[in-house]
PDB file of C-alpha atoms and ligand atoms in Angstrom:
ATOM      1  CA  MET Q   1      69.079  85.026 105.679  1.00  0.00           C
ATOM      2  CA  LYS Q   2      71.272  82.285 107.034  1.00  0.00           C
ATOM      3  CA  THR Q   3      72.275  82.520 110.740  1.00  0.00           C
ATOM      4  CA  MET Q   4      75.960  82.906 110.726  1.00  0.00           C
ATOM      5  CA  GLY Q   5      78.951  83.501 108.448  1.00  0.00           C
ATOM      6  CA  PHE Q   6      82.586  82.869 108.905  1.00  0.00           C
ATOM      7  CA  ILE Q   7      85.399  85.029 107.080  1.00  0.00           C
ATOM      8  CA  PHE Q   8      89.022  83.995 106.973  1.00  0.00           C
ATOM      9  CA  ASP Q   9      91.843  86.403 105.815  1.00  0.00           C
ATOM     10  CA  LEU Q  10      94.534  84.409 103.935  1.00  0.00           C
ATOM     11  CA  ASP Q  11      98.109  85.461 104.567  1.00  0.00           C
ATOM     12  CA  GLY Q  12      98.834  84.968 108.283  1.00  0.00           C
ATOM     13  CA  VAL Q  13      95.664  83.005 109.091  1.00  0.00           C
ATOM     14  CA  ILE Q  14      95.577  80.130 106.705  1.00  0.00           C
ATOM     15  CA  VAL Q  15      99.084  80.124 105.313  1.00  0.00           C
ATOM     16  CA  ASP Q  16     102.141  82.077 105.932  1.00  0.00           C
ATOM     17  CA  THR Q  17     102.653  83.815 102.590  1.00  0.00           C
ATOM     18  CA  ALA Q  18     104.203  86.883 104.253  1.00  0.00           C
ATOM     19  CA  LYS Q  19     107.744  85.074 104.111  1.00  0.00           C
ATOM     20  CA  TYR Q  20     107.362  84.719 100.062  1.00  0.00           C
ATOM     21  CA  HIS Q  21     106.046  88.467  99.840  1.00  0.00           C
ATOM     22  CA  TYR Q  22     109.169  89.515 101.894  1.00  0.00           C
ATOM     23  CA  LEU Q  23     111.607  87.690  99.598  1.00  0.00           C
ATOM     24  CA  ALA Q  24     110.111  89.225  96.591  1.00  0.00           C
ATOM     25  CA  TRP Q  25     110.104  92.695  98.025  1.00  0.00           C
ATOM     26  CA  LYS Q  26     113.564  92.259  99.391  1.00  0.00           C
ATOM     27  CA  LYS Q  27     114.787  91.231  95.855  1.00  0.00           C
ATOM     28  CA  LEU Q  28     113.156  94.257  94.362  1.00  0.00           C
ATOM     29  CA  ALA Q  29     114.674  96.641  96.946  1.00  0.00           C
ATOM     30  CA  ALA Q  30     118.011  94.937  96.594  1.00  0.00           C
ATOM     31  CA  GLU Q  31     117.965  95.940  92.742  1.00  0.00           C
ATOM     32  CA  LEU Q  32     116.884  99.417  93.647  1.00  0.00           C
ATOM     33  CA  GLY Q  33     119.850  99.664  95.850  1.00  0.00           C
ATOM     34  CA  PHE Q  34     118.756  99.356  99.323  1.00  0.00           C
ATOM     35  CA  GLU Q  35     118.034  96.818 102.090  1.00  0.00           C
ATOM     36  CA  PHE Q  36     114.353  95.684 103.184  1.00  0.00           C
ATOM     37  CA  THR Q  37     114.285  94.133 106.586  1.00  0.00           C
ATOM     38  CA  GLU Q  38     111.862  91.604 108.059  1.00  0.00           C
ATOM     39  CA  GLU Q  39     110.791  94.384 110.629  1.00  0.00           C
ATOM     40  CA  GLN Q  40     109.751  96.538 107.642  1.00  0.00           C
ATOM     41  CA  ASN Q  41     107.813  93.748 106.090  1.00  0.00           C
ATOM     42  CA  GLU Q  42     105.673  93.865 109.057  1.00  0.00           C
ATOM     43  CA  LEU Q  43     104.178  97.039 107.711  1.00  0.00           C
ATOM     44  CA  PHE Q  44     103.159  95.065 104.520  1.00  0.00           C
ATOM     45  CA  LYS Q  45     100.916  92.632 106.123  1.00  0.00           C
ATOM     46  CA  GLY Q  46      97.371  92.822 104.924  1.00  0.00           C
ATOM     47  CA  VAL Q  47      98.310  95.907 102.677  1.00  0.00           C
ATOM     48  CA  SER Q  48      97.519  95.831  98.887  1.00  0.00           C
ATOM     49  CA  ARG Q  49     100.296  95.197  96.413  1.00  0.00           C
ATOM     50  CA  LYS Q  50     100.108  98.838  95.197  1.00  0.00           C
ATOM     51  CA  ARG Q  51     100.283 100.348  98.485  1.00  0.00           C
ATOM     52  CA  CYS Q  52     103.142  98.109  99.564  1.00  0.00           C
ATOM     53  CA  LEU Q  53     105.242  99.403  96.694  1.00  0.00           C
ATOM     54  CA  GLU Q  54     104.328 102.960  97.449  1.00  0.00           C
ATOM     55  CA  ILE Q  55     105.768 102.317 100.940  1.00  0.00           C
ATOM     56  CA  LEU Q  56     108.819 100.520  99.638  1.00  0.00           C
ATOM     57  CA  LEU Q  57     109.831 103.362  97.307  1.00  0.00           C
ATOM     58  CA  GLN Q  58     109.326 105.832 100.167  1.00  0.00           C
ATOM     59  CA  MET Q  59     111.613 103.634 102.325  1.00  0.00           C
ATOM     60  CA  GLY Q  60     114.254 103.836  99.383  1.00  0.00           C
ATOM     61  CA  HIS Q  61     113.705 107.544  98.767  1.00  0.00           C
ATOM     62  CA  ILE Q  62     112.906 106.596  95.090  1.00  0.00           C
ATOM     63  CA  THR Q  63     110.533 108.593  92.702  1.00  0.00           C
ATOM     64  CA  ALA Q  64     109.193 106.330  89.983  1.00  0.00           C
ATOM     65  CA  THR Q  65     107.375 107.195  86.749  1.00  0.00           C
ATOM     66  CA  GLN Q  66     104.010 105.321  86.251  1.00  0.00           C
ATOM     67  CA  GLU Q  67     105.773 102.957  83.891  1.00  0.00           C
ATOM     68  CA  GLN Q  68     108.535 102.152  86.236  1.00  0.00           C
ATOM     69  CA  PHE Q  69     105.988 101.709  88.941  1.00  0.00           C
ATOM     70  CA  ASN Q  70     103.868  99.345  86.833  1.00  0.00           C
ATOM     71  CA  THR Q  71     107.007  97.355  85.735  1.00  0.00           C
ATOM     72  CA  TRP Q  72     108.168  97.009  89.495  1.00  0.00           C
ATOM     73  CA  MET Q  73     104.587  95.817  90.500  1.00  0.00           C
ATOM     74  CA  THR Q  74     104.642  93.288  87.828  1.00  0.00           C
ATOM     75  CA  GLU Q  75     108.295  91.980  88.556  1.00  0.00           C
ATOM     76  CA  LYS Q  76     107.484  91.727  92.224  1.00  0.00           C
ATOM     77  CA  ASN Q  77     104.233  89.701  91.567  1.00  0.00           C
ATOM     78  CA  GLU Q  78     106.291  87.458  89.030  1.00  0.00           C
ATOM     79  CA  ASP Q  79     109.008  86.788  91.594  1.00  0.00           C
ATOM     80  CA  TYR Q  80     106.326  86.216  94.275  1.00  0.00           C
ATOM     81  CA  LEU Q  81     104.512  83.637  92.026  1.00  0.00           C
ATOM     82  CA  ALA Q  82     107.918  81.795  91.593  1.00  0.00           C
ATOM     83  CA  TYR Q  83     108.302  81.575  95.352  1.00  0.00           C
ATOM     84  CA  ILE Q  84     104.763  80.107  96.003  1.00  0.00           C
ATOM     85  CA  GLU Q  85     104.956  77.649  92.801  1.00  0.00           C
ATOM     86  CA  ASP Q  86     105.828  74.723  95.060  1.00  0.00           C
ATOM     87  CA  MET Q  87     103.457  75.605  97.901  1.00  0.00           C
ATOM     88  CA  ASP Q  88     101.269  72.497  99.094  1.00  0.00           C
ATOM     89  CA  ALA Q  89      99.022  71.408 101.890  1.00  0.00           C
ATOM     90  CA  SER Q  90     101.959  71.204 104.213  1.00  0.00           C
ATOM     91  CA  GLU Q  91     102.131  74.950 104.508  1.00  0.00           C
ATOM     92  CA  ILE Q  92      98.638  75.313 106.043  1.00  0.00           C
ATOM     93  CA  LEU Q  93      98.813  76.775 109.376  1.00  0.00           C
ATOM     94  CA  PRO Q  94      98.244  74.628 112.407  1.00  0.00           C
ATOM     95  CA  ASP Q  95      94.730  73.486 113.379  1.00  0.00           C
ATOM     96  CA  VAL Q  96      93.189  75.445 110.328  1.00  0.00           C
ATOM     97  CA  PRO Q  97      91.719  72.261 108.873  1.00  0.00           C
ATOM     98  CA  ARG Q  98      90.252  71.363 112.303  1.00  0.00           C
ATOM     99  CA  VAL Q  99      88.488  74.676 112.400  1.00  0.00           C
ATOM    100  CA  LEU Q 100      87.359  74.609 108.808  1.00  0.00           C
ATOM    101  CA  ASP Q 101      85.987  71.083 109.307  1.00  0.00           C
ATOM    102  CA  LEU Q 102      84.224  71.934 112.576  1.00  0.00           C
ATOM    103  CA  LEU Q 103      82.465  74.881 110.657  1.00  0.00           C
ATOM    104  CA  LYS Q 104      81.615  72.616 107.561  1.00  0.00           C
ATOM    105  CA  SER Q 105      80.097  69.908 109.693  1.00  0.00           C
ATOM    106  CA  ASN Q 106      77.908  72.709 111.193  1.00  0.00           C
ATOM    107  CA  HIS Q 107      76.825  73.664 107.635  1.00  0.00           C
ATOM    108  CA  VAL Q 108      78.284  77.261 108.431  1.00  0.00           C
ATOM    109  CA  PRO Q 109      78.902  79.243 105.232  1.00  0.00           C
ATOM    110  CA  ILE Q 110      82.645  80.182 104.958  1.00  0.00           C
ATOM    111  CA  ALA Q 111      84.225  83.163 102.862  1.00  0.00           C
ATOM    112  CA  LEU Q 112      87.747  84.274 102.200  1.00  0.00           C
ATOM    113  CA  GLY Q 113      88.329  87.990 102.725  1.00  0.00           C
ATOM    114  CA  SER Q 114      91.908  88.795 101.591  1.00  0.00           C
ATOM    115  CA  ALA Q 115      93.779  91.658 100.011  1.00  0.00           C
ATOM    116  CA  SER Q 116      95.547  89.291  97.771  1.00  0.00           C
ATOM    117  CA  LYS Q 117      94.968  89.066  94.143  1.00  0.00           C
ATOM    118  CA  ASN Q 118      96.720  85.581  94.232  1.00  0.00           C
ATOM    119  CA  ALA Q 119      94.333  84.055  96.937  1.00  0.00           C
ATOM    120  CA  ARG Q 120      92.394  81.594  94.644  1.00  0.00           C
ATOM    121  CA  PRO Q 121      95.510  79.981  93.226  1.00  0.00           C
ATOM    122  CA  ILE Q 122      97.129  79.784  96.670  1.00  0.00           C
ATOM    123  CA  LEU Q 123      93.944  77.889  98.129  1.00  0.00           C
ATOM    124  CA  GLU Q 124      94.159  75.624  95.166  1.00  0.00           C
ATOM    125  CA  LYS Q 125      97.600  74.797  95.756  1.00  0.00           C
ATOM    126  CA  VAL Q 126      97.152  74.031  99.525  1.00  0.00           C
ATOM    127  CA  GLN Q 127      93.887  72.124  98.713  1.00  0.00           C
ATOM    128  CA  LEU Q 128      91.613  74.152 100.669  1.00  0.00           C
ATOM    129  CA  LEU Q 129      89.447  75.778  97.945  1.00  0.00           C
ATOM    130  CA  SER Q 130      86.581  73.424  98.272  1.00  0.00           C
ATOM    131  CA  TYR Q 131      85.924  74.684 101.846  1.00  0.00           C
ATOM    132  CA  PHE Q 132      84.930  78.277 100.563  1.00  0.00           C
ATOM    133  CA  ASP Q 133      81.541  79.202  99.628  1.00  0.00           C
ATOM    134  CA  VAL Q 134      82.850  82.637  98.623  1.00  0.00           C
ATOM    135  CA  ILE Q 135      86.092  84.138  97.729  1.00  0.00           C
ATOM    136  CA  VAL Q 136      86.488  88.118  98.028  1.00  0.00           C
ATOM    137  CA  ASP Q 137      89.994  89.100  97.393  1.00  0.00           C
ATOM    138  CA  GLY Q 138      92.122  91.981  95.823  1.00  0.00           C
ATOM    139  CA  ASN Q 139      90.403  91.360  92.472  1.00  0.00           C
ATOM    140  CA  ASN Q 140      86.976  92.259  93.855  1.00  0.00           C
ATOM    141  CA  VAL Q 141      87.475  95.311  96.203  1.00  0.00           C
ATOM    142  CA  THR Q 142      88.483  98.973  95.480  1.00  0.00           C
ATOM    143  CA  LYS Q 143      89.200  99.956  99.103  1.00  0.00           C
ATOM    144  CA  ALA Q 144      91.903  98.345 101.244  1.00  0.00           C
ATOM    145  CA  LYS Q 145      91.536  97.238 104.936  1.00  0.00           C
ATOM    146  CA  PRO Q 146      90.810  98.897 107.368  1.00  0.00           C
ATOM    147  CA  ASP Q 147      87.939  99.918 105.018  1.00  0.00           C
ATOM    148  CA  PRO Q 148      85.342  97.260 105.631  1.00  0.00           C
ATOM    149  CA  GLU Q 149      84.626  96.779 101.977  1.00  0.00           C
ATOM    150  CA  VAL Q 150      86.062  93.331 101.636  1.00  0.00           C
ATOM    151  CA  PHE Q 151      84.180  91.806 104.589  1.00  0.00           C
ATOM    152  CA  LEU Q 152      80.984  93.399 103.887  1.00  0.00           C
ATOM    153  CA  LEU Q 153      81.179  92.056 100.327  1.00  0.00           C
ATOM    154  CA  ALA Q 154      81.910  88.687 101.781  1.00  0.00           C
ATOM    155  CA  ALA Q 155      78.880  88.910 104.199  1.00  0.00           C
ATOM    156  CA  LYS Q 156      76.637  90.076 101.435  1.00  0.00           C
ATOM    157  CA  SER Q 157      77.795  87.197  99.003  1.00  0.00           C
ATOM    158  CA  LEU Q 158      77.266  84.507 101.776  1.00  0.00           C
ATOM    159  CA  GLY Q 159      73.833  86.046 102.406  1.00  0.00           C
ATOM    160  CA  VAL Q 160      74.544  86.723 106.102  1.00  0.00           C
ATOM    161  CA  ALA Q 161      73.917  89.855 107.979  1.00  0.00           C
ATOM    162  CA  PRO Q 162      77.436  91.553 108.985  1.00  0.00           C
ATOM    163  CA  ALA Q 163      76.443  91.438 112.704  1.00  0.00           C
ATOM    164  CA  SER Q 164      76.194  87.475 112.245  1.00  0.00           C
ATOM    165  CA  CYS Q 165      79.629  87.190 110.729  1.00  0.00           C
ATOM    166  CA  VAL Q 166      82.901  86.307 112.497  1.00  0.00           C
ATOM    167  CA  VAL Q 167      86.226  87.371 110.941  1.00  0.00           C
ATOM    168  CA  PHE Q 168      89.545  85.677 111.501  1.00  0.00           C
ATOM    169  CA  GLU Q 169      92.586  88.279 111.122  1.00  0.00           C
ATOM    170  CA  ASP Q 170      96.367  88.580 111.619  1.00  0.00           C
ATOM    171  CA  ALA Q 171      96.678  92.200 110.736  1.00  0.00           C
ATOM    172  CA  LEU Q 172      95.561  95.273 112.750  1.00  0.00           C
ATOM    173  CA  ALA Q 173      94.088  96.951 109.683  1.00  0.00           C
ATOM    174  CA  GLY Q 174      91.951  93.666 109.319  1.00  0.00           C
ATOM    175  CA  ILE Q 175      90.722  93.789 112.725  1.00  0.00           C
ATOM    176  CA  GLU Q 176      89.828  97.404 112.256  1.00  0.00           C
ATOM    177  CA  ALA Q 177      87.946  96.598 109.113  1.00  0.00           C
ATOM    178  CA  ALA Q 178      86.094  93.777 110.747  1.00  0.00           C
ATOM    179  CA  ASN Q 179      85.071  96.029 113.688  1.00  0.00           C
ATOM    180  CA  ALA Q 180      84.082  98.923 111.343  1.00  0.00           C
ATOM    181  CA  ALA Q 181      81.834  96.186 109.591  1.00  0.00           C
ATOM    182  CA  LYS Q 182      80.220  95.446 112.866  1.00  0.00           C
ATOM    183  CA  MET Q 183      81.481  91.779 112.762  1.00  0.00           C
ATOM    184  CA  THR Q 184      82.977  89.778 115.601  1.00  0.00           C
ATOM    185  CA  SER Q 185      86.683  90.140 115.166  1.00  0.00           C
ATOM    186  CA  ILE Q 186      89.084  87.400 116.260  1.00  0.00           C
ATOM    187  CA  GLY Q 187      92.655  88.152 115.962  1.00  0.00           C
ATOM    188  CA  ILE Q 188      95.298  85.357 115.253  1.00  0.00           C
ATOM    189  CA  GLY Q 189      98.492  86.587 116.547  1.00  0.00           C
ATOM    190  CA  ASP Q 190      99.782  88.978 119.234  1.00  0.00           C
ATOM    191  CA  ALA Q 191      97.006  90.485 121.411  1.00  0.00           C
ATOM    192  CA  VAL Q 192      99.150  93.639 121.819  1.00  0.00           C
ATOM    193  CA  VAL Q 193      99.403  94.158 118.244  1.00  0.00           C
ATOM    194  CA  LEU Q 194      95.827  93.114 117.547  1.00  0.00           C
ATOM    195  CA  HIS Q 195      94.476  95.484 120.211  1.00  0.00           C
ATOM    196  CA  GLY Q 196      90.735  96.135 119.494  1.00  0.00           C
ATOM    197  CA  ALA Q 197      89.928  92.498 118.556  1.00  0.00           C
ATOM    198  CA  ASP Q 198      86.947  90.932 120.445  1.00  0.00           C
ATOM    199  CA  PHE Q 199      88.985  87.884 121.115  1.00  0.00           C
ATOM    200  CA  CYS Q 200      92.744  87.055 120.253  1.00  0.00           C
ATOM    201  CA  PHE Q 201      94.431  83.706 119.928  1.00  0.00           C
ATOM    202  CA  ARG Q 202      98.175  83.106 119.229  1.00  0.00           C
ATOM    203  CA  ASP Q 203      97.282  80.722 116.544  1.00  0.00           C
ATOM    204  CA  PHE Q 204      94.267  78.199 115.922  1.00  0.00           C
ATOM    205  CA  THR Q 205      95.843  75.590 118.308  1.00  0.00           C
ATOM    206  CA  GLN Q 206      94.934  77.926 121.134  1.00  0.00           C
ATOM    207  CA  MET Q 207      91.344  78.147 120.058  1.00  0.00           C
ATOM    208  CA  ASP Q 208      89.455  75.017 121.190  1.00  0.00           C
ATOM    209  CA  ASN Q 209      86.133  73.438 119.750  1.00  0.00           C
ATOM    210  CA  ALA Q 210      84.234  74.672 122.943  1.00  0.00           C
ATOM    211  CA  PHE Q 211      85.110  78.226 121.973  1.00  0.00           C
ATOM    212  CA  LEU Q 212      83.844  77.772 118.344  1.00  0.00           C
ATOM    213  CA  ASN Q 213      80.774  75.899 119.516  1.00  0.00           C
ATOM    214  CA  ARG Q 214      79.984  78.911 121.931  1.00  0.00           C
ATOM    215  CA  LEU Q 215      80.294  81.226 118.755  1.00  0.00           C
ATOM    216  CA  LEU Q 216      78.013  79.010 116.725  1.00  0.00           C
ATOM    217  CA  ASN Q 217      75.392  78.871 119.539  1.00  0.00           C
TER     218      ASN Q 217
HETATM  219  P1  B16 X   1      99.073  90.147  96.256  1.00  0.00           P
HETATM  220  P2  B16 X   1      95.978  89.004 103.210  1.00  0.00           P
HETATM  221  C1  B16 X   1      97.897  90.380 101.820  1.00  0.00           C
HETATM  222  O1  B16 X   1      97.125  89.084 102.046  1.00  0.00           O
HETATM  223  C2  B16 X   1      99.289  90.204 102.247  1.00  0.00           C
HETATM  224  O2  B16 X   1      99.348  90.235 103.740  1.00  0.00           O
HETATM  225  C3  B16 X   1     100.058  91.418 101.922  1.00  0.00           C
HETATM  226  O3  B16 X   1     101.415  91.335 102.384  1.00  0.00           O
HETATM  227  C4  B16 X   1      99.859  91.447 100.436  1.00  0.00           C
HETATM  228  O4  B16 X   1     100.727  92.613  99.830  1.00  0.00           O
HETATM  229  C5  B16 X   1      98.572  91.586  99.847  1.00  0.00           C
HETATM  230  O5  B16 X   1      97.819  90.388 100.422  1.00  0.00           O
HETATM  231  C6  B16 X   1      98.383  91.585  98.173  1.00  0.00           C
HETATM  232  O6  B16 X   1      98.833  90.584  97.848  1.00  0.00           O
HETATM  233  O7  B16 X   1     100.378  90.974  95.847  1.00  0.00           O
HETATM  234  O8  B16 X   1      99.175  88.561  96.154  1.00  0.00           O
HETATM  235  O9  B16 X   1      97.968  90.638  95.477  1.00  0.00           O
HETATM  236  O10 B16 X   1      96.571  88.991 104.490  1.00  0.00           O
HETATM  237  O11 B16 X   1      95.048  90.170 102.930  1.00  0.00           O
HETATM  238  O12 B16 X   1      95.339  87.682 102.899  1.00  0.00           O
HETATM  239 MG1   MG X   2      96.665  88.677 106.723  1.00  0.00          MG
END
């Protein structure tokens, strides 16, 4: 077994794709005849596409046939893909490359642990794919965060014991998943929202190399 592994969530940790998810859900809600607000979009962070649509339909008091449900899932994703079409490295969140470079220079294996089924093309667009030894995303898991499946699978694929893994997460469900996996959980965002995280930083600019080196030692 290798000593340590680091697992990154995607949306809200590496890039802010939440704004594009929001635009696509907002467009669908408008077609269905109701407004979808940015506050409501907070509930969708880290949540699977299927579960998001279920919540959206509840918000709009809409009942759907299975066929309609599938059509709207596809439509939302097509709109989302159009919004992220032109994403590039300029959309990487501040200091993410510094952290990835420090881990790489210490030969630490790195995994992605995301609910998104679009994770791989997004990492390609922002030119970070080569940093990741393992990608576990919405295509590989059956249970959504806060279930620890995504992170346990990432640890297994990295060949690292869960207790030796560190998870970076921006969603409360993700922090709960990391804790359930008995990993070190590091919240990226608001410490009040991400209560339960072992450590919390507003963003990576607040996390210095000394902190990372302490984790590594
Ligand atoms: P997709 P993460 C999550 O990404 C997003 O936060 C969430 O809003 C989205 O619904 C989910 O991915 C699924 O995304 O529709 O691309 O499969 O935070 O787990 O990286
Ligand atoms: Mg996230």
